[in-house]
Tab-separated table of C-alpha atoms in Angstrom:
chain	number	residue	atom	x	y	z
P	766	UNK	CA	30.684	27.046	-45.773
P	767	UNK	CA	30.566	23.568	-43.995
P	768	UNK	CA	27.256	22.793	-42.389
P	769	UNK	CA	26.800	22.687	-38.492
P	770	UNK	CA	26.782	19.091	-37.313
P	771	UNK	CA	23.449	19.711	-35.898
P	772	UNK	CA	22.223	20.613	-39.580
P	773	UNK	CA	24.153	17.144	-40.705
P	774	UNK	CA	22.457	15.408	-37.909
P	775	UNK	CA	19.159	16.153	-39.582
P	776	UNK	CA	20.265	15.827	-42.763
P	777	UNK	CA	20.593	12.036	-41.362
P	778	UNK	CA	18.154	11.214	-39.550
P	779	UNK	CA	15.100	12.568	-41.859
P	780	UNK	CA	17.484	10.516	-44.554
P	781	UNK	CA	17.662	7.383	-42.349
P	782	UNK	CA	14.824	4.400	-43.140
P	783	UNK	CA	13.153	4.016	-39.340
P	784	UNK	CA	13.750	0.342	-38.169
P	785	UNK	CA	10.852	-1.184	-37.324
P	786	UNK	CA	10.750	-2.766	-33.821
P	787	UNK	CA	8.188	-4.920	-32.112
P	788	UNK	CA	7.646	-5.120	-28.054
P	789	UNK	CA	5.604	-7.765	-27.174
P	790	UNK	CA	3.703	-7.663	-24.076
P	791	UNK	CA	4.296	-4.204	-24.024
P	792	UNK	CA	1.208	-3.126	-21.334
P	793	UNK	CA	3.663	-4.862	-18.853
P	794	UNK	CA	6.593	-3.429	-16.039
P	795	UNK	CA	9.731	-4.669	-17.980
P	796	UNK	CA	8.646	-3.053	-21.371
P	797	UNK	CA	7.127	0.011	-19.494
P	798	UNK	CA	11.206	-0.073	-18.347
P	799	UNK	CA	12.386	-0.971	-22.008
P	800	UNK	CA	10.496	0.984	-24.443
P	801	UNK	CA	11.739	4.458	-23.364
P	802	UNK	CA	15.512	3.024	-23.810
P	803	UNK	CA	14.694	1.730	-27.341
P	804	UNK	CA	13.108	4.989	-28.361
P	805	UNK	CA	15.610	7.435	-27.125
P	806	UNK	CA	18.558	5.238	-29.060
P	807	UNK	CA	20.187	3.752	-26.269
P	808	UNK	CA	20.059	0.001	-28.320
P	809	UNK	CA	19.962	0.693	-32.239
P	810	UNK	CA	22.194	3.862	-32.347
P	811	UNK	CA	21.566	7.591	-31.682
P	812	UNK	CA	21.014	8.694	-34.860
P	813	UNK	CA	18.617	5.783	-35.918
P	814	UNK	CA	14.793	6.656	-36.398
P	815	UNK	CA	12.407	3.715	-34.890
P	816	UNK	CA	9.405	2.488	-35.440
P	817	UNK	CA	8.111	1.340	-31.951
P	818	UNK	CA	5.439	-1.878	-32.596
P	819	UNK	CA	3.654	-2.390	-29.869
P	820	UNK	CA	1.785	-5.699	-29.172
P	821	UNK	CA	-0.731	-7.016	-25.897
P	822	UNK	CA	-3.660	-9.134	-25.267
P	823	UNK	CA	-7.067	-7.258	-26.287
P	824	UNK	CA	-8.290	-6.623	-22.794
P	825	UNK	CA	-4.285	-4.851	-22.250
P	826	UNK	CA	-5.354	-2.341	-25.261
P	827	UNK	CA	-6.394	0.631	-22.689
P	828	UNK	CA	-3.434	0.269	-20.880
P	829	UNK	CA	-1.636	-0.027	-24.542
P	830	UNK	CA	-2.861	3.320	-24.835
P	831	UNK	CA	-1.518	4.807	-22.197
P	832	UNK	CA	2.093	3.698	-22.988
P	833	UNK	CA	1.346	5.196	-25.790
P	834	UNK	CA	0.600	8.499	-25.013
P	835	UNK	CA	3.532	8.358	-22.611
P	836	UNK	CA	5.837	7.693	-25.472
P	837	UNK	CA	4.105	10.678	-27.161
P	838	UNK	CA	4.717	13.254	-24.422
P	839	UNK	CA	8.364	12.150	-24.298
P	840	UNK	CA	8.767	14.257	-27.291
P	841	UNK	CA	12.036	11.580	-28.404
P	842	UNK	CA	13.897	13.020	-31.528
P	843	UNK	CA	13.903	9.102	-32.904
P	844	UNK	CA	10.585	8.180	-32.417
P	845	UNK	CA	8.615	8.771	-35.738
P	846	UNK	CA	5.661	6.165	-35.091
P	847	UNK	CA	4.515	3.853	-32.345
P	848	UNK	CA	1.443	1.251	-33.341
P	849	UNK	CA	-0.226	-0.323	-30.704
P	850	UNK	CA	-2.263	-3.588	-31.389
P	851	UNK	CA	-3.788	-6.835	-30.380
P	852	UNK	CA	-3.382	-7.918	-33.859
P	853	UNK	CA	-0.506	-10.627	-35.513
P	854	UNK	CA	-0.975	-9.396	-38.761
P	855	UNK	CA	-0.182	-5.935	-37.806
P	856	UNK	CA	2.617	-6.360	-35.238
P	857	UNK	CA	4.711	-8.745	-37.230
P	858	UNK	CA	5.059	-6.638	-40.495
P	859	UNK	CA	7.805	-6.137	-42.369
P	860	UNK	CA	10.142	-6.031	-38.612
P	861	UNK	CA	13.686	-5.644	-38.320
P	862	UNK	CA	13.388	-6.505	-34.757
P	863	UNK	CA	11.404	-8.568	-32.132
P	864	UNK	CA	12.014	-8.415	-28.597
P	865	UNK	CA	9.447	-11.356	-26.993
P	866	UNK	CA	8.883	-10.328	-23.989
P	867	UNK	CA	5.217	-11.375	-23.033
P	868	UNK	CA	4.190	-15.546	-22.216
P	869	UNK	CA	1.991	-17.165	-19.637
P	870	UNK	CA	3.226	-16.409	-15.974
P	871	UNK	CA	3.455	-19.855	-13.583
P	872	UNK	CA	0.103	-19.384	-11.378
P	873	UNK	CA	0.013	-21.434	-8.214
P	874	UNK	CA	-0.999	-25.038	-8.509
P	875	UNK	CA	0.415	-24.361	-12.371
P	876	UNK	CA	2.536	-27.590	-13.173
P	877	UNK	CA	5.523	-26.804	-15.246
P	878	UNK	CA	4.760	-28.676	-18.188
P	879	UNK	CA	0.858	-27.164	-18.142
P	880	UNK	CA	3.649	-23.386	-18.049
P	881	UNK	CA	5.007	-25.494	-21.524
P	882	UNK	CA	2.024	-26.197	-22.970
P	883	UNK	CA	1.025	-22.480	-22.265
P	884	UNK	CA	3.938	-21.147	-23.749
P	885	UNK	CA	3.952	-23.559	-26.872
P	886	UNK	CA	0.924	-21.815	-27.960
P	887	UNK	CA	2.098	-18.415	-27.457
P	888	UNK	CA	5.501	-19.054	-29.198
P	889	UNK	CA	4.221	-21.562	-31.909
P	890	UNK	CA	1.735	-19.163	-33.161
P	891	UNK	CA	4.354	-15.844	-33.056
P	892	UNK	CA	6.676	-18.079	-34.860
P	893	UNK	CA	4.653	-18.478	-37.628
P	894	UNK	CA	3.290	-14.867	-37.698
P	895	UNK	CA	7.460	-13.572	-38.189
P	896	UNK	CA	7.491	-16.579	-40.417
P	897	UNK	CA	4.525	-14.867	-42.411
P	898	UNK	CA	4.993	-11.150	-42.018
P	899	UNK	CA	8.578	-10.374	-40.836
P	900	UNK	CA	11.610	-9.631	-42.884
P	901	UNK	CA	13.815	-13.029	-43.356
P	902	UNK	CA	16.811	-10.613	-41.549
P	903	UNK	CA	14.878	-9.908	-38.705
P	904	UNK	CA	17.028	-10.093	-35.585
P	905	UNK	CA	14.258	-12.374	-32.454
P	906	UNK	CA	15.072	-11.683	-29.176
P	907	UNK	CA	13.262	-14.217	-26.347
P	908	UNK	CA	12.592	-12.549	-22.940
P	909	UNK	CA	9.361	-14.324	-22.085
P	910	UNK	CA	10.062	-17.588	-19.829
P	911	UNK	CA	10.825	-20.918	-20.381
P	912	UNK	CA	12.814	-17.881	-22.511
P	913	UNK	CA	15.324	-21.363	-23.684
P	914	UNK	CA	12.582	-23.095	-24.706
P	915	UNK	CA	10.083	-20.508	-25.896
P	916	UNK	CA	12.871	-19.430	-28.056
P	917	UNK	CA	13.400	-22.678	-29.720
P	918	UNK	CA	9.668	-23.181	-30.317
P	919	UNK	CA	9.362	-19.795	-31.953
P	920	UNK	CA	12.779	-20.728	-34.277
P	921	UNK	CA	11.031	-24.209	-35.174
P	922	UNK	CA	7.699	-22.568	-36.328
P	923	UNK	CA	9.955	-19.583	-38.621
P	924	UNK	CA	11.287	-22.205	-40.991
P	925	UNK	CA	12.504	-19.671	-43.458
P	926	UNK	CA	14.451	-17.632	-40.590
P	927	UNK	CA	17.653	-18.695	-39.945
P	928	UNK	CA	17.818	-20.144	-36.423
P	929	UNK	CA	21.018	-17.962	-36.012
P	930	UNK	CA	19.125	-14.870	-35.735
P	931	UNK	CA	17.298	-15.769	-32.817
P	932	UNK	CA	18.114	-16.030	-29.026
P	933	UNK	CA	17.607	-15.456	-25.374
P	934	UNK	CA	17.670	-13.724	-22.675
P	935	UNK	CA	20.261	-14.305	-20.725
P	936	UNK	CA	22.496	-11.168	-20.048
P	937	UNK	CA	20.368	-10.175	-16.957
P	938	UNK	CA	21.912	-13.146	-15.532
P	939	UNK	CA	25.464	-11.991	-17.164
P	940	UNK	CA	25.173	-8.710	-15.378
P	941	UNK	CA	23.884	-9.964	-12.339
P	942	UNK	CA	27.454	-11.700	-12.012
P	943	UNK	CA	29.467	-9.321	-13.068
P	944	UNK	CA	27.792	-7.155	-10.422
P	945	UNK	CA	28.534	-9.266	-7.810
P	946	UNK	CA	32.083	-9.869	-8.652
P	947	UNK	CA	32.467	-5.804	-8.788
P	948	UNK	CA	30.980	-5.871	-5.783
P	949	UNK	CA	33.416	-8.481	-3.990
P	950	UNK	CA	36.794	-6.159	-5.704
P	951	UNK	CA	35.690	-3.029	-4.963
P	952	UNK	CA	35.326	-2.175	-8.604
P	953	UNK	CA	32.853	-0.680	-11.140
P	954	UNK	CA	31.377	-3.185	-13.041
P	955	UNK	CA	32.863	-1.925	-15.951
P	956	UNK	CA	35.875	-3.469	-14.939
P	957	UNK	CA	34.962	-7.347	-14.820
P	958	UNK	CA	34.446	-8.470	-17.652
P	959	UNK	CA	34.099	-12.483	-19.583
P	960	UNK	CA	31.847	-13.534	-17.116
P	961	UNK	CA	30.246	-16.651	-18.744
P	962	UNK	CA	26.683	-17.894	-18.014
P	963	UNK	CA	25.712	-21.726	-19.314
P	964	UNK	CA	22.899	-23.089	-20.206
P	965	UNK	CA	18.920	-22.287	-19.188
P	966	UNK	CA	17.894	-19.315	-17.922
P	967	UNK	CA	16.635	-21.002	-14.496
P	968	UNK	CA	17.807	-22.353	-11.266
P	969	UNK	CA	20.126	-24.737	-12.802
P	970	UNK	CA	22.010	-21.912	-15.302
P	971	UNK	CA	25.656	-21.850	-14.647
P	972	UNK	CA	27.147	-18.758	-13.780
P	973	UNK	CA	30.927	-19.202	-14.309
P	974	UNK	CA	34.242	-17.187	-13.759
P	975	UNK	CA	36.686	-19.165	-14.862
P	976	UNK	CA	37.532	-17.067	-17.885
P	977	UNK	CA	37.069	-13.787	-15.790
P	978	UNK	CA	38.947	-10.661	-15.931
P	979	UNK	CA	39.130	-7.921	-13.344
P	980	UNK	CA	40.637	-4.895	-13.809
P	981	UNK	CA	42.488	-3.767	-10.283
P	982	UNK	CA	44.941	-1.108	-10.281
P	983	UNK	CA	45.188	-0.707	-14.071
P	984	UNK	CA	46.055	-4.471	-14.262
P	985	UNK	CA	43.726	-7.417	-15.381
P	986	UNK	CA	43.810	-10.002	-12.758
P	987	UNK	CA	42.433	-13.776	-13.282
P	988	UNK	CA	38.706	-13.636	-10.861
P	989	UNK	CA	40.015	-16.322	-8.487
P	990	UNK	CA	42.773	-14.128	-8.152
P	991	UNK	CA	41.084	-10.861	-7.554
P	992	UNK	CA	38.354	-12.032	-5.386
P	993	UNK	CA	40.857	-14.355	-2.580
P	994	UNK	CA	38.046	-16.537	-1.947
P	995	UNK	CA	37.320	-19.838	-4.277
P	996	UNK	CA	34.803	-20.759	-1.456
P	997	UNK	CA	32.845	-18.290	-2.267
P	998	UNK	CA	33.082	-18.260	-6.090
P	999	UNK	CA	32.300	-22.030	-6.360
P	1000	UNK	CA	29.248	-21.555	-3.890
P	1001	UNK	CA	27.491	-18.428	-2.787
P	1002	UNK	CA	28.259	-16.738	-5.895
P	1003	UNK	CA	26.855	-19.318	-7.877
P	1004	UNK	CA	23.823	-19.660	-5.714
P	1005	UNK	CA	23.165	-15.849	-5.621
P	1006	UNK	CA	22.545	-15.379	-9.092
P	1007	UNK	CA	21.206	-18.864	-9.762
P	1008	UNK	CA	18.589	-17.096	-7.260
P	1009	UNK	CA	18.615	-13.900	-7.923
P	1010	UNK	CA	15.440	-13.347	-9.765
P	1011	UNK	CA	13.705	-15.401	-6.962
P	1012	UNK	CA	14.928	-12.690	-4.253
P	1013	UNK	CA	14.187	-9.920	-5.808
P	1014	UNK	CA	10.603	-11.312	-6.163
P	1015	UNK	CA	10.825	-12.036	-2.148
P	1016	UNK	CA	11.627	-8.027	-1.928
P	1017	UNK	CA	9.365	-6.284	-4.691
P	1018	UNK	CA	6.447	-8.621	-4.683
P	1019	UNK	CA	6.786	-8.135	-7.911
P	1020	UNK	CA	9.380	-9.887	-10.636
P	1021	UNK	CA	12.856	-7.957	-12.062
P	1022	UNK	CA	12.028	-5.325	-14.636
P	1023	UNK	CA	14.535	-2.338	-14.483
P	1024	UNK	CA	17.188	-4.923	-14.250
P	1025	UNK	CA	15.484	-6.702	-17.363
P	1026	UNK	CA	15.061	-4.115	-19.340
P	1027	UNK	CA	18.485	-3.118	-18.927
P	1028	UNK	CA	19.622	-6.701	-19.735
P	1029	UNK	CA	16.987	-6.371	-23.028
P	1030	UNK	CA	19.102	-2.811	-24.436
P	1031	UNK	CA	22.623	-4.152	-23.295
P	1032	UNK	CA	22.010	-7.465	-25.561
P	1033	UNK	CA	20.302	-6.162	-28.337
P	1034	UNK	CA	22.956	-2.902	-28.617
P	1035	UNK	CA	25.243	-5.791	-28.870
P	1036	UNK	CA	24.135	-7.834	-31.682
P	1037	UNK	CA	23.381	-4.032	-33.767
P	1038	UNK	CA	26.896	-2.751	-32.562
P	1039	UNK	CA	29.016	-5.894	-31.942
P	1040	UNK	CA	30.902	-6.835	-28.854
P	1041	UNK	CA	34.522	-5.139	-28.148
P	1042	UNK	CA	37.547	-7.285	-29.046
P	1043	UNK	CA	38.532	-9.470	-26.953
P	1044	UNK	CA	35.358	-9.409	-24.682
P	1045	UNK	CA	32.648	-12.057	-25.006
P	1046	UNK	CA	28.663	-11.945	-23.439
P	1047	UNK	CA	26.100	-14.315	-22.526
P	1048	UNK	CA	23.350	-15.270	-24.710
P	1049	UNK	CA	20.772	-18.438	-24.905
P	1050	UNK	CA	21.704	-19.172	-28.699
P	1051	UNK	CA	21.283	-22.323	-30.894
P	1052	UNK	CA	23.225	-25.143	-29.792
P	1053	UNK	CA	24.560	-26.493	-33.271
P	1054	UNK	CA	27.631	-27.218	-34.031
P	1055	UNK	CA	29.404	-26.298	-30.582
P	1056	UNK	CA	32.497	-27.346	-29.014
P	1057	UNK	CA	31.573	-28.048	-25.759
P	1058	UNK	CA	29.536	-31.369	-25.793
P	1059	UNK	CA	26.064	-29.656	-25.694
P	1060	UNK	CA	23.665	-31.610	-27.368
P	1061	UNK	CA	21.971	-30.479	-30.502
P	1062	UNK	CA	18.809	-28.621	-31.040
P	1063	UNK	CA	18.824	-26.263	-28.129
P	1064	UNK	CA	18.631	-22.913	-27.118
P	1065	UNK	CA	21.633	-23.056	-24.698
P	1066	UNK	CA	23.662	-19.915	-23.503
P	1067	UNK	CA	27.223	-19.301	-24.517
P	1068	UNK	CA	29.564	-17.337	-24.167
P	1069	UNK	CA	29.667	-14.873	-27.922
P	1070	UNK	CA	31.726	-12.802	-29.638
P	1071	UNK	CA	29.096	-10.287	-31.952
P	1072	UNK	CA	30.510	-8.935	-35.377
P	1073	UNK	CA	28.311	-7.421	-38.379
P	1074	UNK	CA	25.141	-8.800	-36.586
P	1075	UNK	CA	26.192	-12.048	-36.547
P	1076	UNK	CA	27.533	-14.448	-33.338
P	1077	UNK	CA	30.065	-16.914	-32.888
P	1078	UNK	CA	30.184	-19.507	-29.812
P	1079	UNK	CA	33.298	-18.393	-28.240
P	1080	UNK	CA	35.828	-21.861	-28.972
P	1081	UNK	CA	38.583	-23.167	-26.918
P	1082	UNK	CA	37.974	-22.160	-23.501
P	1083	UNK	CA	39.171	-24.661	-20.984
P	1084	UNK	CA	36.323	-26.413	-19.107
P	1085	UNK	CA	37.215	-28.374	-15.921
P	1086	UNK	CA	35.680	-30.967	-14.377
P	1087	UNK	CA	33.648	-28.792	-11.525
P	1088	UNK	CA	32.494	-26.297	-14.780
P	1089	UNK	CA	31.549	-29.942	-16.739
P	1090	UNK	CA	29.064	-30.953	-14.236
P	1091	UNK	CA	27.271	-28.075	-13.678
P	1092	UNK	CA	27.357	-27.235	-17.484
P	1093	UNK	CA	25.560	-30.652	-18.228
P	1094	UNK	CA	23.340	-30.618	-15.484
P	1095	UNK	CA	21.690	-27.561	-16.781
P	1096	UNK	CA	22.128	-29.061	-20.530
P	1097	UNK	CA	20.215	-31.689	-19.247
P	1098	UNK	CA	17.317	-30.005	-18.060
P	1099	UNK	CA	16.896	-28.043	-21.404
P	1100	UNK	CA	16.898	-31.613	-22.884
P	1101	UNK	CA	14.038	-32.689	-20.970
P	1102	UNK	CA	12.161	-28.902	-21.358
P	1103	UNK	CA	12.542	-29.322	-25.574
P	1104	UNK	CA	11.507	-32.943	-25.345
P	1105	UNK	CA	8.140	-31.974	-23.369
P	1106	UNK	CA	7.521	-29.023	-25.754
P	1107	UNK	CA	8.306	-30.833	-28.434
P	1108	UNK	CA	5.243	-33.462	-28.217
P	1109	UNK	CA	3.019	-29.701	-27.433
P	1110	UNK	CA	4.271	-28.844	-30.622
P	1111	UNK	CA	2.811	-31.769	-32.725
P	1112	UNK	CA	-0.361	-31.747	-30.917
């Protein structure tokens, strides 16, 4: 007789080798939003066992434990370990992923390139621990901001890693214009899709929907043509989620970490499951050996397609001359972040 598919579901997963995933900064709000996602299978698959690394500061380890116990009572199907610790060594072994999300917050009075130097530290020294400890397949995520430039330190000190299988965080800013288009139409956000977001994650990003689809009536429509209102596309949409992140600061008193954490499961789900045909995301990747004029050696975001694991810059797309300016504005101050974290780097 043919077994139940619940029996074959357990067949599987006591079968299935647990990937081993690391949460940095984990005693914080967005992985307190992340790590139930992650465990339950929303990002590596629903019938994927996972390991659940959990890494914070030494004085976060009470805190640590609470998570921990939290996870625990959850009573998730998946979940077959979770390791908290304070320790490199530990966290960094033998992962097959590595979501950054902890760095040094700006304090007041803190000067951006003192936020750099910060950061250098934090990202030099994780760098070389996945350099040491991880698996050379290991798929780096960068949440933690100057997330561009944080990323690109932690690439530079994992050698052995090939720079293609890191990247940033940049999909919270993806979604945050899709939402806003949906918004404008009338629609679900399901239906806009090929939003495009360029460059740093910052004030200066590029949030651009020239390549847009929405979906009205059963029929995809160009964005300009769906919304009626290139005003407002070319300005206040731009500026809303350029500032997004700042507002909902202004509101909370506290920074975006439901949104985040979304943005975190959404982009990693992606790179283990691929991106649908014909529809491309938003992620801070390496710069090398692009199309569109960005200059070499940085973590800029692009526009992806996601296959087998792997991404591919999107080619071809027509860039005008109010999308060129804005694109090399924000190229620009990536230049001048690497350059300063650079010389940190040496030190």
């Amino acid at each position: 007789l043919p077994r139940p598919r619940s029996v074959f579901l357990c067949l599987v997963l006591q079968s299935a080798e647990p990937v081993r995933v690391l949460v940095t900064g984990a005693a914080g709000q967005i992985a307190y939003s992340l790590l139930f996602g992650i465990a339950k299978g929303d990002v590596f698959g629903k019938d994927q066992p996972i390991t659940l690394i959990l890494l914070d500061i030494t004085p976060m380890l009470p805190v640590l434990d609470g998570v921990v116990m939290e996870l625990q009572d959850c009573a998730l199907p998946l979940l077959r370990e979770v390791i908290p610790t304070d320790k490199e060594e530990v966290a960094f072994k033998d992962l097959d992923a590595a979501i950054l999300v902890g760095s040094m917050p700006r304090r007041e009075g803190m000067e951006r390139k003192d936020l750099l130097k910060a950061n250098v530290a934090i990202f030099k020294s994780q760098g070389a621990a996945l350099e040491k400890y991880a698996k050379k397949t290991v798929k780096v995520l960068v949440v933690g901001n100057p997330a561009n430039t944080n990323c690109l330190i932690a690439a530079k000190s994992a050698p052995s890693i090939p720079k293609e299988n890191f990247s940033c965080l940049t999909r919270l800013d993806h979604n945050r214009a899709r939402s806003q288009v949906a918004m404008r139409c009338g629609v679900p956000a399901t239906q806009v899709k090929n939003v495009i977001i360029w460059g740093n994650h910052s004030s200066t990003q590029y949030p651009d929907v020239h390549h847009c689809k929405v979906n009205m009536a059963g029929s995809d429509l160009a964005c300009f043509a769906a919304v009626k209102d290139d005003d407002w596309l070319k300005g206040a949409f731009i500026s809303t989620v350029q500032q997004r992140g700042a507002a909902v600061i202004a509101a909370r008193k506290l920074s975006s970490a439901m949104s985040a954490a979304k943005a975190i499961c959404d982009h990693m789900r992606d790179i283990w499951s691929g991106t649908p045909e014909g529809e491309f995301v938003s992620m801070g990747v390496y710069s090398s050996s692009n199309s569109y004029g960005v200059a070499e050696d940085l973590i800029y975001s692009f526009p992806v397609h996601i296959k087998d694991k792997q991404w591919k810059i999107v080619d071809g797309l027509a860039i005008n001359d109010f999308s060129r300016g804005k694109m090399d504005a924000t190229a620009a101050e990536l230049v001048e972040e690497r350059d300063t974290a650079v010389t940190f780097l040496s030190a």
